[in-house]
CSV table of C-alpha atoms in Angstrom, one decimal:
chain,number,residue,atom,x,y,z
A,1,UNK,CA,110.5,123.2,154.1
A,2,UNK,CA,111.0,121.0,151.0
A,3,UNK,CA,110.9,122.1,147.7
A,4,UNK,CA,110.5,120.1,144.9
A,5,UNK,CA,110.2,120.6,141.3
A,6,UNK,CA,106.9,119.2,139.6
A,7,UNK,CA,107.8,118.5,135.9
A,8,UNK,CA,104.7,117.5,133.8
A,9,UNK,CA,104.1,114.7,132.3
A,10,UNK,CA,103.9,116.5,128.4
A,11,UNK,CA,107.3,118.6,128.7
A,12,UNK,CA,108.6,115.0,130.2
A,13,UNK,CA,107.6,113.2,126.9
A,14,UNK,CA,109.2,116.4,124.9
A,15,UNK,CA,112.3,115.8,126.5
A,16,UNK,CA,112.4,112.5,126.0
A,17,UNK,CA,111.5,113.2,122.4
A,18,UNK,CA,114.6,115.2,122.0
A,19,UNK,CA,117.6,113.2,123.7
A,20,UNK,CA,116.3,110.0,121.5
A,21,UNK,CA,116.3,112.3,118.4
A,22,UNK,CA,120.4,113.6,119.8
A,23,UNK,CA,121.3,110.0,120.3
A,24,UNK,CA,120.0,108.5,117.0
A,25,UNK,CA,122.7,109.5,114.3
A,26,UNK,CA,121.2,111.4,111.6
A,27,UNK,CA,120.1,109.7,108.2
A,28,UNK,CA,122.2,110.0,105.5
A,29,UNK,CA,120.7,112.4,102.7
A,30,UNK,CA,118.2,110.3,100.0
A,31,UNK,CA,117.1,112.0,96.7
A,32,UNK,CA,115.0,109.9,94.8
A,33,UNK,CA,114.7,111.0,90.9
A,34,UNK,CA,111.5,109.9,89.0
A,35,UNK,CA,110.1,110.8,85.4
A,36,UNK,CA,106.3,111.2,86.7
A,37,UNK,CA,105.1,109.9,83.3
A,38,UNK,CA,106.9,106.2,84.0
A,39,UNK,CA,104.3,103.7,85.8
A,40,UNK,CA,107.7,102.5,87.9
A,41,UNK,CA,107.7,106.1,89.4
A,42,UNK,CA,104.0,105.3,90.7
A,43,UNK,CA,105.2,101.5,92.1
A,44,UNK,CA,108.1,103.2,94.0
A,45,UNK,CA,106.6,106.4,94.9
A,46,UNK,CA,104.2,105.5,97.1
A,47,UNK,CA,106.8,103.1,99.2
A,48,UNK,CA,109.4,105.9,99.0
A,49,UNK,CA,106.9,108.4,100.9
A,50,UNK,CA,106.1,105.4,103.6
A,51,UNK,CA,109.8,104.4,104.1
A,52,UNK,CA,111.6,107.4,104.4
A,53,UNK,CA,112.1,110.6,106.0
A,54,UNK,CA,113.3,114.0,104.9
A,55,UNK,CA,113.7,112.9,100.8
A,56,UNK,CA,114.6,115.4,98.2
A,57,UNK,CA,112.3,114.7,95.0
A,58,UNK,CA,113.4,115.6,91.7
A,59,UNK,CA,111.8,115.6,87.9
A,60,UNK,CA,114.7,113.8,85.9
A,61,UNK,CA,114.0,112.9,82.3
A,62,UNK,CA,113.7,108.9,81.3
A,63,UNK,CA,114.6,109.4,77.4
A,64,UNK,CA,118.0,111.4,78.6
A,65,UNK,CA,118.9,107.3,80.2
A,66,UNK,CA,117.7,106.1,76.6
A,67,UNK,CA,114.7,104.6,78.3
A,68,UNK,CA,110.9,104.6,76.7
A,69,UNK,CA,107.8,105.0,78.3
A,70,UNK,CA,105.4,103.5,76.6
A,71,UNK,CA,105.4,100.2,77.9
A,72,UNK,CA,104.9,96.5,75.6
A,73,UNK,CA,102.4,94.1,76.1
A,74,UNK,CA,105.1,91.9,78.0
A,75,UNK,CA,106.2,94.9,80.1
A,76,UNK,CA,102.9,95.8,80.8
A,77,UNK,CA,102.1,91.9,82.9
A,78,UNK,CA,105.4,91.9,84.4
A,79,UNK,CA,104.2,95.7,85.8
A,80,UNK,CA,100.7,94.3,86.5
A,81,UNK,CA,102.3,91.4,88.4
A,82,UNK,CA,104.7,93.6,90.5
A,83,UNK,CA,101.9,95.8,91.2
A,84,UNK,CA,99.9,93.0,92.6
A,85,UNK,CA,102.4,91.9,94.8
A,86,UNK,CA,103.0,95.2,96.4
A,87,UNK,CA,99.3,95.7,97.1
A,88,UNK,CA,99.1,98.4,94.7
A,89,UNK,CA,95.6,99.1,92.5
A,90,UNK,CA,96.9,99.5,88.5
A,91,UNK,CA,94.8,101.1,86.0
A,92,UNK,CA,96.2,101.9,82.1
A,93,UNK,CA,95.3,105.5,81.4
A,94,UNK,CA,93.6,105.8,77.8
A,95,UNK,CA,96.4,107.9,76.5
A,96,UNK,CA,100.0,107.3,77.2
A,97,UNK,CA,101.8,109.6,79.0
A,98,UNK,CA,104.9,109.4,77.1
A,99,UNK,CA,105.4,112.8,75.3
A,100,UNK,CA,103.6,114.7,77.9
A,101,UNK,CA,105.7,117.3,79.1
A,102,UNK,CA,103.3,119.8,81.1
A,103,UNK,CA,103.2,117.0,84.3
A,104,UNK,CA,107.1,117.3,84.3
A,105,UNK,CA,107.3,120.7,84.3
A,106,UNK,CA,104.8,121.3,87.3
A,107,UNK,CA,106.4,118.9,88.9
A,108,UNK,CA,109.9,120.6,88.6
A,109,UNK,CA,107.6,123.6,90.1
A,110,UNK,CA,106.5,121.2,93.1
A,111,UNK,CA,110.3,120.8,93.8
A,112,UNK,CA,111.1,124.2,94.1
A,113,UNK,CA,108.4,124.3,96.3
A,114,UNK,CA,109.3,121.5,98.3
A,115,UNK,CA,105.8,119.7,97.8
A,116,UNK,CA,107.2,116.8,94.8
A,117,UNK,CA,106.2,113.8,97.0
A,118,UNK,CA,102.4,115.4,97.3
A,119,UNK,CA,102.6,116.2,93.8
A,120,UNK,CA,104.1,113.2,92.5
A,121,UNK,CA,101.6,110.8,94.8
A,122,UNK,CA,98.5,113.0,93.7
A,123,UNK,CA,99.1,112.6,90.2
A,124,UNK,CA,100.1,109.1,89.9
A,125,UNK,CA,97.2,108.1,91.6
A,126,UNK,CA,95.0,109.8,88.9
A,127,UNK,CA,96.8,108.2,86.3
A,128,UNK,CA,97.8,105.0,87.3
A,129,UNK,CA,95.2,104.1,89.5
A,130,UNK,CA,92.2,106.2,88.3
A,131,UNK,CA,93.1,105.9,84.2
A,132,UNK,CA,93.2,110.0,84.0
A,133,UNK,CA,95.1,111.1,81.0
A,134,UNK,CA,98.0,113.3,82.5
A,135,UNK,CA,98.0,115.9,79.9
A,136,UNK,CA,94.2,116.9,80.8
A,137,UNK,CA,94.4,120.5,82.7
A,138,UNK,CA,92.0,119.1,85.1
A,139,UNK,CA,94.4,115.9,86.2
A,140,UNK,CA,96.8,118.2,86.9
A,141,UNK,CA,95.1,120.7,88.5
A,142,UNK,CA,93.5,118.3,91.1
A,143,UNK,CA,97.2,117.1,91.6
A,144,UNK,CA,98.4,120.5,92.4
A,145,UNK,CA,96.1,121.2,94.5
A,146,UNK,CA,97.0,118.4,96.8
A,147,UNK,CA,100.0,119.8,97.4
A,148,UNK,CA,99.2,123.7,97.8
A,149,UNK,CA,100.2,124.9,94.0
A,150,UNK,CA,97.5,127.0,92.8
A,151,UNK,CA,96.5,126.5,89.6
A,152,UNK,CA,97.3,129.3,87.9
A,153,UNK,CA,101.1,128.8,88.7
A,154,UNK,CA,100.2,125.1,87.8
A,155,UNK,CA,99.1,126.5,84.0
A,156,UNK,CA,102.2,128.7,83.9
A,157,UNK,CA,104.8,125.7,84.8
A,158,UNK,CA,103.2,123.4,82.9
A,159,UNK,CA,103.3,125.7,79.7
A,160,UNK,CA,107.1,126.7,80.6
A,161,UNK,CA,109.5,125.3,78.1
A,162,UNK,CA,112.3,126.4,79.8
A,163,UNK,CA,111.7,124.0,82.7
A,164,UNK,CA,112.7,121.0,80.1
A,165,UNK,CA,116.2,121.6,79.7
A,166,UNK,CA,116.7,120.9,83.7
A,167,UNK,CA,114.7,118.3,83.5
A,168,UNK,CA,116.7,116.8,80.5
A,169,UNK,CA,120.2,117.7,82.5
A,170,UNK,CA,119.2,115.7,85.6
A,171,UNK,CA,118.7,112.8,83.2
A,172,UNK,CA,122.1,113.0,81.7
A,173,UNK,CA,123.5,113.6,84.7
A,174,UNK,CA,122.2,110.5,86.2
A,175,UNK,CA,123.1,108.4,83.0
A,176,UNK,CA,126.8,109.7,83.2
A,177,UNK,CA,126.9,108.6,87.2
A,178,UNK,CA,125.9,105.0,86.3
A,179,UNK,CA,121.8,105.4,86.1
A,180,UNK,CA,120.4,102.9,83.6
A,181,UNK,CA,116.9,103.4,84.5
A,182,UNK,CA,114.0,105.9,86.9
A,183,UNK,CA,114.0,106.2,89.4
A,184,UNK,CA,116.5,105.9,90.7
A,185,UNK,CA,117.8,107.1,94.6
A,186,UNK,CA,121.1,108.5,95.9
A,187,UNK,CA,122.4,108.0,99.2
A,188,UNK,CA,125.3,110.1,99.5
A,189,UNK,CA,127.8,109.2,96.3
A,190,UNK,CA,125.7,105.7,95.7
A,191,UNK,CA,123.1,105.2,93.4
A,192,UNK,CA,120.4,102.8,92.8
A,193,UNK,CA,118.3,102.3,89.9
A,194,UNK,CA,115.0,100.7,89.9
A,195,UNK,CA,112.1,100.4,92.0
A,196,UNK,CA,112.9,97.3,93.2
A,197,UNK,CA,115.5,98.5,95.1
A,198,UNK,CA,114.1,100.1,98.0
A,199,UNK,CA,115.2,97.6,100.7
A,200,UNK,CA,118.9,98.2,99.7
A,201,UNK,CA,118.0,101.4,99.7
A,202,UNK,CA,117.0,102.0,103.3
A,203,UNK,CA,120.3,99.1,104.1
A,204,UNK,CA,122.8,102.2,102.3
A,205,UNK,CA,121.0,105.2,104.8
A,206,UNK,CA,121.7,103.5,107.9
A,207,UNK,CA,125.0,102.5,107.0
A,208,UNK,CA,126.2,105.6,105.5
């Protein structure tokens, strides 16, 4: 009698799944540093989630590079402009984010939590593309909330003062490395700055 093995079809497709993921060689580590106030952190963000896989977020301050947040009227076409060419919607929120700290400090929370991207997305969106002033308890809570923070450790975090000197170090640290602006992305020991930079970006991963 003949015996033969019937494989089916759904643990052939898992197999298959797992010698491509052997062969492929494994990405080289990207963390991508963003001040969640800064309107470049929404431009890049939301390409940064599409493009890659398996990135470590972190809340690094802008003002530690020497850099403003409040943007000029001449700053503010030239973001209007970049938007527009990446598809992006752009909305001015009534009050400027700059000296908002709460947002940073949750979203130092997120990343402890590994949920910074759902944060970071959530919140940006409010603000940058639904004009939501950052600081309001509600803006933040909603952004929690998409990523699984409840909001009473959302209040605590955001009321935290200890979360800012982190935040301030990551800054410095960046600016001592080279950093000139957020966010900026390390692939292994390079770094880029700017969200313009995503293509060389992705180039660096599969080199590395």
């Amino acid at each position: 009698m003949l015996y033969v093995d019937v494989i089916s079809l759904d643990s052939y497709r898992r197999a298959r799944a797992r010698d491509r993921q052997h062969a492929r060689p494994a990405a080289a580590p990207l963390t991508f540093y963003f001040d969640l106030r800064s309107v470049y952190t929404y431009l890049a963000a939301e390409r940064v989630d599409r493009m890659f896989a398996g990135v470590r977020w972190l809340p690094a301050s802008a003002k530690a590079l020497g850099r403003g947040i409040v943007l000029g009227d001449d700053e503010r076409r030239v973001v209007r402009t970049r938007a527009t060419l990446l598809g992006l919607p752009l909305v001015w929120p009534g009050e400027p984010p700059a000296l908002e700290l709460g947002a940073m400090r949750v979203a130092a929370l997120a990343a402890e939590r590994g949920v910074a991207a759902q944060f970071v997305l959530a919140a940006s969106r409010l603000v940058f593309c639904g004009g939501y002033a950052i600081a309001d308890p509600e803006t933040l809570a909603e952004a929690a909330a998409t990523a699984g923070i409840d909001w009473r450790d959302m209040l605590r975090a955001a009321g935290d003062v200890s979360r800012d000197g982190p935040i301030e170090e990551a800054g410095r640290l960046l600016l001592a490395a080279g950093a000139d602006r957020l966010p900026a992305m390390r692939v292994g020991a390079r770094l880029f700055c700017g969200e313009d930079r995503l293509s060389e970006v992705a180039a660096a991963r599969v080199s590395a």
